[in-house]
């Protein structure tokens, strides 16, 4: 029997996908196995022990004992192999050798070495662990309903200990079947794509749709098409330039109409401050305090950033708190030489034992020094929110943060919210969300094959800020202001708020007219002259021009085309004159269908080997400061599904390092780039002082971040 059990036990690959239904007694294993077999029109393997033990009982040979374990295992394996021969693509097994092993260990404290070895080696493509959320039923052979939680825990632990791929199935029998079928369909796709069962479990636990993985792998193999620039967007050619009275009128329009809208401010705030302090981190890693002066290091490395940091050190809002800590840590600090003082200042600033600034979220760092307090960016955003994102005495601020950083944001907000609410006569509601794990993307190696780490596991990476379109899509609001966490100012909050209101006024006026047109197009009374009026509006106000084929359409199709063109989310984007800041800018871009539209384009989206494209890029006059106001509802007051307006071909392939190995990663179409590519878009020139990003710590030395 020992020889037969080893020969019968399957451990290699099989064309049949084998699913084991696994769990304690009376947890619905047989029900699920028969349901799945019927659904897939295939064979299932019943529990051999049931008939074996019933026959033993009927023959007066007593109840189950330890000597029955090997015969049961042999019979179960033989039955499974017989059923596999007649199976249709799938085989569903009501029980397994591992169940027999668990019962042997549980009831007799012993498992025959041959059974133990066979149970561990016997492979299935997936185990469904049946939950104990169904009633226990007595069938004359089952043991007891007592201690179900403990026994379930033993079964689950056996899957973990033996590294078996499993998913727990809960719910009533209809729910279980629906869940199981969905999982099996995805497992099948994953195996067809060359993934293993363990890979599939990783993907499943991440929540990433298999189709997304398939598309990502295709993108790595085929590459991403570059944007085709037609012209830079310039004033009066894609960028609206308003006079001071125009801005005043738009801001007033916003104030007069905001009570009709639910407003919200959306701030992506999950970014760590590592880039802010990158040159300081490099300095700490490469500088030898005992054998070189800081001045010699600066000259050798041509590190002007370090020089500027040291010269302006006492102007940073965090200088005094770091200086105080230095004197606590180094009692003789005042007696040290200048290089030692500067070195230790930088070391304590970045040390995980003390301030650890490079590893903290940028939004909670001390940016601005006021007479009464020091303010982090999140405080400035909260203050701004009360200034311009308030309707009916209610302000709403939504932050995307890393889950492990949320409490740090909450602690700062809690300290200042009451004071800001009192000053602004409004109530501020703050909500949070995290970048969804299902927006992560799979990393690949140099051959575009899924990359695995030293443990053999797939590596997933965050999908970039484009993933936040999911967070924006979940927001319940009519009008949403978007601004980056580091774009704050110490001295111009009222003026900055004025221009944010003006941008919102532009959006509201446009939206009002668009909604009126859509309602007229719905009324079945649209006349040719109204069609012409809408065409003029599209061209002059929204920079959208219909192609020649539009005029050849019959009236019904023209109406349909206009509704399709107008019924989209709207974004009004502030644009500042290009002063050399890195980042995207406004361009006229030709799409794959030949149409030309306004887009915000990053340098990485442009073919830099094409001289004509480089020339257009270099002729850009404006820069995108990520100063957006968005309309997220349609003329029927329904939320748009923002995922329907993404240009899925406009993502980014980036090179990253994983454990010393170069890997390629895919970043989703950027939030204000490809993720909004198919929105209605209006660019408005705004003053440069509204844009005050902090990309490196030295930016905090600029006037906008210093006390007056």
XYZ file of C-alpha atoms in Angstrom:
708
model
C 0.000 0.000 0.000
C 2.899 2.338 0.747
C 4.221 1.988 -2.784
C 0.751 2.475 -4.280
C 0.038 5.629 -2.280
C 3.289 7.246 -3.435
C 2.591 6.275 -7.034
C -0.984 7.520 -6.931
C -0.226 10.854 -5.297
C -0.144 13.702 -7.815
C 2.480 16.413 -7.402
C 3.292 17.504 -10.971
C 1.586 19.671 -13.546
C -1.718 18.565 -15.034
C -3.879 19.925 -17.874
C -6.803 19.689 -15.483
C -7.230 22.581 -13.049
C -7.744 20.939 -9.675
C -9.620 22.740 -6.944
C -9.668 21.317 -3.419
C -12.615 22.082 -1.146
C -11.015 22.065 2.283
C -12.290 22.537 5.805
C -13.733 20.936 8.951
C -16.839 18.771 8.883
C -20.221 20.358 8.154
C -18.854 23.492 6.462
C -20.518 23.003 3.074
C -17.692 21.266 1.218
C -19.888 18.729 -0.570
C -22.481 21.359 -1.436
C -19.886 23.639 -3.022
C -18.116 20.791 -4.850
C -21.352 19.561 -6.440
C -22.460 23.127 -7.301
C -19.176 23.841 -9.064
C -19.169 20.501 -10.897
C -22.676 21.184 -12.163
C -21.784 24.763 -13.144
C -18.709 23.684 -15.124
C -20.242 20.416 -16.381
C -17.390 18.356 -15.008
C -16.565 15.667 -12.452
C -16.200 16.043 -8.712
C -14.559 13.738 -6.179
C -16.736 12.707 -3.203
C -15.385 11.980 0.241
C -14.149 8.371 0.228
C -14.067 8.176 4.041
C -17.854 8.589 4.290
C -18.664 5.310 2.478
C -15.648 3.556 3.976
C -16.614 4.357 7.565
C -20.328 3.692 6.990
C -19.468 0.215 5.670
C -17.204 -0.411 8.665
C -19.975 0.664 11.041
C -22.587 -1.442 9.239
C -20.325 -4.513 9.489
C -19.953 -4.085 13.224
C -16.251 -3.259 12.984
C -16.529 -0.163 15.156
C -15.874 3.488 14.553
C -12.926 5.182 12.868
C -9.489 4.660 14.428
C -5.897 5.505 13.563
C -5.483 2.340 11.483
C -8.155 3.592 9.065
C -6.155 6.671 8.047
C -3.948 5.027 5.396
C -6.777 3.021 3.763
C -8.866 6.208 3.615
C -5.947 8.124 2.080
C -5.342 5.395 -0.477
C -9.015 5.170 -1.416
C -9.359 8.972 -1.675
C -6.316 9.269 -3.934
C -7.405 6.412 -6.202
C -10.892 7.905 -6.508
C -9.468 11.321 -7.346
C -7.258 9.895 -10.077
C -10.187 8.012 -11.605
C -12.324 11.155 -11.663
C -9.541 13.210 -13.223
C -9.624 10.979 -16.310
C -13.241 11.985 -17.049
C -12.980 15.623 -15.853
C -13.710 18.519 -18.207
C -10.985 21.163 -17.659
C -11.745 21.340 -13.907
C -11.838 18.778 -11.114
C -13.454 19.644 -7.783
C -12.348 17.585 -4.800
C -14.679 17.340 -1.799
C -11.754 16.412 0.425
C -7.974 15.850 0.269
C -5.170 13.881 1.853
C -4.395 16.982 3.889
C -7.833 16.709 5.515
C -7.056 13.108 6.439
C -3.685 14.163 7.844
C -5.265 16.959 9.917
C -7.888 14.612 11.369
C -5.204 12.025 12.134
C -3.105 14.626 13.968
C -6.148 16.134 15.678
C -7.838 12.971 16.913
C -4.959 10.546 17.383
C -1.943 12.799 17.911
C -0.173 10.808 15.230
C 0.073 10.732 11.450
C 1.666 7.905 9.501
C 4.880 9.253 7.884
C 3.741 8.050 4.465
C 0.400 9.854 4.773
C 2.160 12.940 6.105
C 4.589 12.996 3.163
C 1.880 12.326 0.569
C -0.454 14.997 1.997
C 2.270 17.637 1.872
C 3.286 16.692 -1.680
C -0.208 16.374 -3.161
C -0.769 19.532 -5.218
C -3.869 21.461 -6.180
C -4.125 24.664 -8.169
C -6.190 26.215 -5.386
C -7.809 25.357 -2.064
C -11.160 26.807 -1.057
C -11.217 26.899 2.761
C -14.896 26.637 3.711
C -15.855 28.910 6.579
C -17.815 27.867 9.681
C -20.548 30.441 9.031
C -23.027 27.693 8.041
C -25.031 25.633 10.583
C -23.556 22.363 11.837
C -25.613 19.334 10.754
C -25.545 15.889 12.375
C -25.446 13.025 9.839
C -24.594 10.176 12.190
C -20.904 10.144 11.282
C -19.851 13.637 12.330
C -18.219 14.163 15.660
C -19.461 17.265 17.462
C -20.433 20.898 16.841
C -18.354 22.014 19.816
C -15.089 23.847 19.321
C -15.695 24.646 15.627
C -13.580 27.827 15.815
C -10.611 25.932 17.207
C -10.853 23.150 14.641
C -11.276 25.687 11.812
C -8.125 27.421 13.049
C -6.231 24.112 12.892
C -7.349 23.537 9.303
C -6.394 27.055 8.252
C -2.996 26.783 9.946
C -2.309 23.503 8.139
C -2.715 25.301 4.791
C -0.399 28.069 5.934
C 2.227 25.692 7.362
C 2.252 23.587 4.204
C 2.307 26.657 1.930
C -0.866 25.700 0.094
C -2.581 28.380 -2.032
C -5.971 29.037 -0.465
C -8.858 31.492 -0.321
C -11.528 31.393 2.390
C -15.093 31.076 1.088
C -17.920 32.411 3.260
C -21.629 33.168 2.914
C -24.723 31.211 1.994
C -24.525 28.619 -0.766
C -25.548 31.023 -3.543
C -22.983 33.601 -2.400
C -20.279 30.948 -2.097
C -20.931 29.682 -5.604
C -20.831 33.193 -7.077
C -17.561 34.006 -5.273
C -15.979 30.681 -6.170
C -16.841 30.975 -9.864
C -15.395 34.505 -10.065
C -12.188 33.306 -8.399
C -11.914 30.258 -10.656
C -12.382 32.372 -13.778
C -9.552 34.674 -12.670
C -7.348 31.737 -11.665
C -7.834 30.224 -15.114
C -6.819 33.486 -16.809
C -3.764 33.772 -14.552
C -2.607 30.223 -15.312
C -3.126 30.836 -19.042
C -0.936 33.945 -18.724
C 1.862 31.829 -17.263
C 1.385 32.780 -13.615
C 1.485 30.213 -10.823
C -1.203 29.667 -8.204
C 0.938 31.567 -5.695
C 1.239 34.452 -8.165
C -2.524 34.424 -8.570
C -3.023 34.643 -4.814
C -0.745 37.683 -4.657
C -2.675 39.357 -7.448
C -6.007 38.425 -5.875
C -5.029 39.710 -2.430
C -3.871 42.963 -4.020
C -7.257 43.250 -5.704
C -5.703 43.967 -9.112
C -7.972 42.866 -11.989
C -6.248 40.267 -14.188
C -7.101 42.323 -17.252
C -5.101 45.222 -15.815
C -2.083 42.945 -15.386
C -2.494 41.721 -18.963
C -2.605 45.304 -20.278
C 0.421 46.293 -18.217
C 2.500 43.404 -19.564
C 1.424 44.353 -23.082
C 2.495 47.948 -22.481
C 5.958 46.817 -21.341
C 6.360 44.723 -24.494
C 4.933 47.196 -26.973
C 5.928 50.469 -25.308
C 3.854 53.614 -24.861
C 3.145 55.958 -27.734
C 4.499 59.443 -27.195
C 2.215 62.463 -27.265
C 2.158 64.226 -30.621
C 2.549 67.926 -29.933
C 0.987 70.250 -32.504
C 1.743 73.587 -30.838
C 2.290 75.010 -27.388
C -0.868 76.449 -25.888
C -0.292 80.189 -25.609
C -2.284 83.262 -24.657
C -5.251 83.596 -27.029
C -4.356 80.234 -28.565
C -5.574 77.821 -25.922
C -4.856 79.925 -22.836
C -7.455 82.432 -21.709
C -6.045 85.735 -20.487
C -8.407 87.668 -18.232
C -8.186 91.315 -17.267
C -8.342 92.371 -13.625
C -12.033 93.326 -13.999
C -12.649 89.904 -15.617
C -11.079 88.124 -12.651
C -13.156 90.279 -10.304
C -16.330 89.387 -12.178
C -15.542 85.638 -12.146
C -14.709 85.659 -8.425
C -17.939 87.548 -7.690
C -19.922 85.099 -9.809
C -18.481 82.274 -7.746
C -19.373 83.983 -4.457
C -22.897 84.716 -5.667
C -23.574 81.147 -6.783
C -21.496 78.919 -4.484
C -24.409 78.287 -2.113
C -25.960 76.117 -4.834
C -22.949 73.809 -4.884
C -21.241 71.350 -2.602
C -17.578 72.329 -2.675
C -14.541 70.298 -1.711
C -10.799 70.803 -1.768
C -8.752 67.769 -2.810
C -5.082 67.626 -1.820
C -2.808 64.697 -2.775
C -0.709 64.514 0.406
C 0.800 61.039 0.556
C 4.213 61.985 -0.789
C 7.237 61.587 1.486
C 9.748 64.419 1.799
C 12.723 62.328 0.658
C 13.322 64.417 -2.484
C 13.256 67.617 -0.470
C 16.342 66.494 1.417
C 18.033 64.349 -1.226
C 21.156 66.534 -1.461
C 21.507 66.480 2.338
C 21.144 62.703 2.436
C 23.858 62.412 -0.213
C 26.060 64.722 1.832
C 25.711 62.581 4.967
C 26.490 59.424 2.989
C 29.563 60.790 1.198
C 31.127 63.366 3.507
C 34.045 62.383 5.767
C 34.014 64.827 8.675
C 37.426 63.768 9.971
C 39.289 64.152 6.683
C 37.570 66.928 4.741
C 36.061 70.351 5.325
C 32.495 71.070 4.234
C 33.776 73.854 1.999
C 36.139 71.382 0.278
C 33.226 68.962 -0.184
C 31.082 71.731 -1.722
C 33.860 72.670 -4.135
C 34.621 69.061 -5.003
C 30.975 68.186 -5.637
C 29.973 71.640 -6.936
C 27.124 71.336 -4.445
C 25.586 74.819 -4.535
C 22.430 73.482 -2.843
C 24.377 72.508 0.274
C 26.086 75.901 0.303
C 22.735 77.706 0.104
C 21.276 75.514 2.848
C 24.115 76.278 5.250
C 24.133 80.011 4.521
C 20.371 80.258 5.056
C 20.135 77.722 7.874
C 18.924 80.126 10.563
C 16.046 81.286 8.322
C 14.329 77.900 8.257
C 11.267 77.656 10.483
C 12.681 74.490 12.056
C 16.077 76.014 12.920
C 15.352 76.786 16.571
C 13.836 73.384 17.386
C 16.796 71.564 15.812
C 19.273 73.902 17.505
C 17.641 73.220 20.865
C 17.853 69.454 20.342
C 21.525 69.754 19.306
C 22.389 71.402 22.604
C 20.598 68.622 24.468
C 22.398 65.864 22.563
C 25.808 67.583 22.488
C 26.325 69.551 25.746
C 29.516 71.102 24.368
C 27.841 72.051 21.067
C 28.606 75.787 21.358
C 32.315 75.005 21.642
C 32.411 72.922 18.467
C 33.883 74.190 15.193
C 31.623 75.477 12.442
C 31.873 72.338 10.281
C 30.973 70.116 13.230
C 27.960 72.308 14.060
C 26.678 72.248 10.481
C 27.281 68.527 10.074
C 25.505 67.619 13.308
C 22.626 69.965 12.449
C 22.016 68.102 9.179
C 22.536 64.722 10.845
C 19.957 65.327 13.582
C 17.540 66.862 11.080
C 17.479 63.607 9.089
C 18.282 61.044 11.790
C 15.471 58.492 12.421
C 16.263 58.864 16.135
C 15.406 62.566 16.109
C 13.554 64.574 13.439
C 13.707 62.089 10.525
C 12.409 64.764 8.126
C 13.299 62.905 4.907
C 11.042 59.993 5.833
C 8.037 62.005 6.961
C 5.172 63.090 4.726
C 5.861 66.510 3.265
C 2.480 67.797 4.446
C 3.345 67.725 8.163
C 6.803 69.327 8.068
C 7.356 72.792 9.545
C 7.300 75.167 6.555
C 6.400 78.635 7.811
C 7.279 80.615 10.911
C 4.645 82.995 12.265
C 4.814 85.215 15.341
C 2.707 82.769 17.360
C 3.362 79.402 15.767
C 5.083 77.329 13.105
C 2.815 76.032 10.337
C 2.976 72.838 8.287
C 1.582 72.757 4.726
C -1.553 70.967 5.909
C -2.361 73.926 8.171
C -2.007 76.336 5.254
C -4.299 74.165 3.127
C -6.854 74.054 5.913
C -6.750 77.843 6.103
C -7.057 78.167 2.315
C -9.961 75.719 2.309
C -11.872 77.979 4.693
C -11.120 80.963 2.446
C -12.364 79.666 -0.899
C -13.883 76.172 -0.582
C -16.713 77.198 1.755
C -20.399 77.048 0.890
C -23.214 77.638 3.347
C -20.649 77.967 6.140
C -19.306 74.484 5.419
C -15.779 73.717 4.216
C -14.668 70.295 3.040
C -11.062 69.170 2.751
C -10.123 65.751 1.417
C -6.585 64.406 1.776
C -5.034 61.355 0.182
C -2.425 60.087 2.632
C -0.463 56.956 3.440
C -2.462 54.958 5.961
C 0.376 54.890 8.477
C 0.669 58.702 8.351
C -2.975 59.634 8.870
C -2.715 60.078 12.640
C 0.117 62.580 12.187
C -2.100 64.703 9.946
C -5.009 64.355 12.364
C -2.919 65.535 15.311
C -1.890 68.743 13.535
C -5.375 69.452 12.194
C -6.983 68.899 15.581
C -4.776 71.585 17.120
C -5.661 74.324 14.634
C -9.073 73.472 13.202
C -11.108 75.186 15.918
C -9.216 78.450 15.572
C -9.564 78.477 11.776
C -13.268 77.635 12.008
C -13.825 80.524 14.405
C -11.918 82.973 12.205
C -13.679 81.887 9.001
C -17.127 81.383 10.544
C -17.357 77.958 8.951
C -17.258 74.315 9.930
C -14.431 72.346 8.334
C -14.924 68.654 7.607
C -11.718 66.759 6.868
C -11.798 63.343 5.204
C -9.059 60.938 4.161
C -8.450 58.224 1.624
C -5.521 56.044 0.619
C -4.172 55.109 -2.768
C -5.937 51.849 -3.519
C -3.800 48.705 -3.601
C -5.659 47.543 -6.697
C -4.119 50.461 -8.618
C -0.617 49.068 -8.022
C 1.175 47.758 -11.104
C 3.409 44.749 -11.694
C 7.168 45.268 -12.145
C 9.090 43.492 -14.912
C 12.708 42.614 -15.623
C 14.836 43.615 -18.619
C 13.077 40.960 -20.734
C 9.638 42.326 -19.804
C 8.872 39.244 -17.731
C 7.190 39.651 -14.329
C 9.939 40.388 -11.807
C 10.236 38.272 -8.674
C 12.151 39.169 -5.537
C 14.549 36.961 -3.618
C 11.562 35.114 -2.107
C 10.168 34.343 -5.549
C 7.234 36.714 -5.091
C 5.909 39.152 -7.681
C 6.790 42.779 -7.048
C 4.042 45.388 -7.250
C 4.650 49.123 -7.210
C 2.317 52.075 -6.590
C 0.737 53.254 -9.828
C 1.821 56.886 -9.385
C -0.373 59.918 -8.753
C -2.576 58.879 -11.681
C -3.994 56.243 -9.344
C -5.661 59.082 -7.449
C -8.319 59.419 -10.158
C -9.973 56.584 -8.204
C -9.941 58.717 -5.046
C -11.247 61.759 -6.916
C -13.939 59.584 -8.462
C -15.171 58.589 -5.003
C -15.603 62.185 -3.833
C -19.151 63.399 -3.350
C -19.090 67.044 -4.479
C -20.177 69.302 -7.328
C -17.017 71.376 -7.597
C -13.585 70.221 -6.486
C -10.466 72.370 -6.074
C -7.205 70.458 -6.592
C -3.855 71.666 -5.348
C -0.569 69.940 -4.482
C 0.422 69.611 -0.830
C 3.656 71.602 -1.251
C 2.109 74.530 -3.156
C 1.409 76.856 -0.244
C 2.315 80.424 0.624
C 2.942 82.262 3.853
C 2.099 85.760 2.749
C -0.478 85.785 -0.067
C -3.331 83.596 1.087
C -6.039 86.194 0.348
C -4.708 86.934 -3.125
C -4.192 83.266 -3.895
C -7.733 82.529 -2.755
C -9.081 85.301 -4.982
C -7.671 83.603 -8.089
C -8.929 80.195 -6.994
C -12.405 81.703 -6.698
C -12.032 83.275 -10.139
C -11.111 79.902 -11.682
C -14.179 78.393 -10.012
C -16.274 81.256 -11.405
C -15.025 80.456 -14.914
C -16.015 76.829 -14.398
C -19.464 77.641 -13.016
C -20.314 80.010 -15.864
C -19.204 77.505 -18.481
C -20.964 74.652 -16.741
C -24.200 76.647 -16.532
C -24.163 77.278 -20.289
C -23.196 73.682 -21.104
C -26.043 72.360 -18.967
C -28.517 74.685 -20.691
C -27.386 73.463 -24.104
C -27.617 69.819 -23.063
C -31.146 70.316 -21.759
C -32.124 71.959 -25.048
C -30.564 69.116 -27.017
C -32.636 66.730 -24.895
C -35.869 68.587 -25.632
C -36.261 67.380 -29.252
C -36.688 71.019 -30.247
C -33.122 71.661 -31.281
C -33.028 73.757 -34.437
C -30.169 74.187 -36.918
C -29.523 77.726 -35.659
C -29.108 76.371 -32.111
C -26.662 73.794 -33.444
C -24.604 76.600 -34.980
C -24.704 78.538 -31.701
C -23.366 75.517 -29.824
C -20.620 75.008 -32.400
C -19.476 78.609 -31.914
C -19.553 78.147 -28.123
C -17.495 74.965 -28.366
C -14.860 76.632 -30.507
C -14.594 79.967 -28.668
C -15.148 78.909 -25.069
C -13.945 75.294 -24.950
C -11.397 75.185 -27.784
C -13.246 72.267 -29.383
C -13.838 72.242 -33.130
C -15.875 69.609 -34.937
C -14.320 68.008 -38.014
C -15.733 68.453 -41.512
C -17.683 65.227 -41.258
C -19.967 66.726 -38.603
C -21.761 68.940 -41.122
C -22.541 65.933 -43.324
C -24.509 64.263 -40.522
C -28.273 64.404 -40.332
C -29.729 66.591 -37.532
C -30.370 63.622 -35.196
C -26.756 62.481 -35.434
C -25.462 66.044 -35.026
C -27.437 66.337 -31.790
C -26.063 63.006 -30.593
C -22.495 64.085 -31.396
C -22.901 67.416 -29.593
C -24.321 65.709 -26.512
C -21.402 63.291 -26.488
C -18.966 66.231 -26.779
C -20.550 68.418 -24.098
C -21.539 65.794 -21.536
C -18.142 65.410 -19.878
C -16.462 66.461 -16.643
C -14.875 69.918 -16.841
C -11.529 71.163 -15.576
C -10.400 74.766 -15.458
C -6.635 74.882 -14.999
C -4.560 77.826 -13.866
C -1.392 78.329 -15.910
C 1.613 80.455 -14.961
C 4.327 81.792 -17.220
C 7.191 79.358 -17.588
C 10.047 80.384 -15.312
C 12.092 77.217 -15.728
C 10.305 75.053 -13.142
C 10.326 71.319 -13.987
C 7.030 69.699 -14.867
C 4.238 69.631 -17.403
C 2.823 72.380 -19.529
C -0.168 73.156 -21.781
C -0.049 71.992 -25.398
C -2.245 71.316 -28.374
C -1.980 67.553 -28.876
C -3.093 65.344 -31.757
C -4.935 62.210 -30.673
C -4.875 58.794 -32.333
C -8.157 59.656 -34.077
C -6.617 62.775 -35.634
C -8.463 65.226 -33.395
C -6.578 68.049 -31.678
C -7.206 68.897 -28.027
C -5.718 70.832 -25.155
C -3.659 68.680 -22.802
C -1.192 69.060 -19.949
C 1.910 67.197 -21.136
C 4.964 66.098 -19.170
C 8.400 66.115 -20.792
C 8.583 62.329 -20.404
C 5.557 62.023 -22.719
C 7.400 63.692 -25.608
C 9.664 61.988 -28.161
C 12.928 63.793 -27.392
C 14.620 62.199 -30.414
C 12.275 64.117 -32.716
C 13.693 67.590 -33.367
C 10.328 69.054 -34.367
C 8.707 67.807 -31.158
C 11.602 69.118 -29.058
C 11.255 72.530 -30.731
C 7.539 72.695 -29.898
C 8.334 71.634 -26.346
C 11.003 74.326 -25.983
C 8.622 76.997 -27.277
C 6.189 76.458 -24.400
C 5.317 79.728 -22.693
C 3.445 78.410 -19.683
C 3.756 75.856 -16.917
C 1.172 73.741 -15.102
C 1.146 74.590 -11.390
C -1.518 71.954 -10.637
C -4.107 74.596 -9.876
C -7.341 72.938 -10.961
C -11.050 73.420 -10.399
C -13.170 70.475 -11.526
C -16.846 69.923 -12.235
C -17.684 66.292 -11.465
C -21.446 66.113 -12.129
C -23.509 66.157 -15.292
C -26.521 68.268 -16.216
C -28.812 65.731 -14.554
C -26.889 66.162 -11.283
C -25.397 62.697 -11.605
C -21.762 61.923 -10.849
C -19.572 61.201 -13.827
C -17.607 57.957 -13.737
C -14.213 59.603 -14.160
C -12.599 56.302 -15.135
C -14.479 56.514 -18.433
C -12.496 59.617 -19.474
C -8.931 58.296 -19.042
C -6.541 58.003 -21.962
C -5.195 54.570 -21.049
C -2.358 54.910 -23.582
C -0.709 57.840 -21.814
C 0.980 56.208 -18.838
C 4.695 56.118 -18.078
C 7.330 53.375 -18.029
C 9.893 54.186 -15.352
C 13.081 52.488 -14.179
C 13.377 51.625 -10.498
C 15.704 49.696 -8.223
C 14.540 46.670 -6.262
C 17.080 45.100 -3.940
C 19.919 46.254 -6.155
C 18.257 45.012 -9.360
C 17.029 47.363 -12.072
C 13.361 46.810 -12.838
C 10.813 48.510 -15.042
C 7.582 49.791 -13.561
C 4.427 51.227 -15.107
C 2.848 54.381 -13.767
C -0.770 55.099 -14.610
C -1.765 58.098 -16.732
C -1.079 61.159 -14.552
C -3.958 62.633 -12.582
C -3.984 65.912 -14.525
C -2.440 64.393 -17.676
C -3.836 61.229 -19.194
C -6.330 60.583 -16.404
C -8.193 63.773 -17.406
C -7.329 63.636 -21.114
C -10.929 63.315 -22.273
C -12.405 66.030 -20.049
C -13.516 69.434 -21.277
C -10.467 71.602 -20.630
C -9.965 75.341 -20.205
C -6.571 76.925 -19.458
C -6.479 80.315 -17.723
C -3.355 82.381 -17.097
C -2.904 83.196 -13.407
C -0.193 85.281 -11.692
C 3.108 83.616 -10.883
C 2.782 84.411 -7.166
C -0.020 81.848 -6.910
C 2.545 79.109 -7.500
C 4.961 78.448 -4.636
C 5.987 74.778 -4.641
C 8.559 73.354 -2.250
C 10.504 70.781 -4.248
C 13.703 71.066 -2.187
C 14.139 72.343 1.351
C 15.937 75.417 -0.035
C 12.682 76.563 -1.643
C 11.608 77.474 1.893
C 14.153 80.310 1.747
C 12.165 82.033 -1.014
C 10.132 85.151 -0.049
C 6.789 83.340 -0.355
C 7.832 81.065 2.531
C 9.497 83.658 4.746
C 7.900 86.039 7.257
C 7.206 89.549 5.977
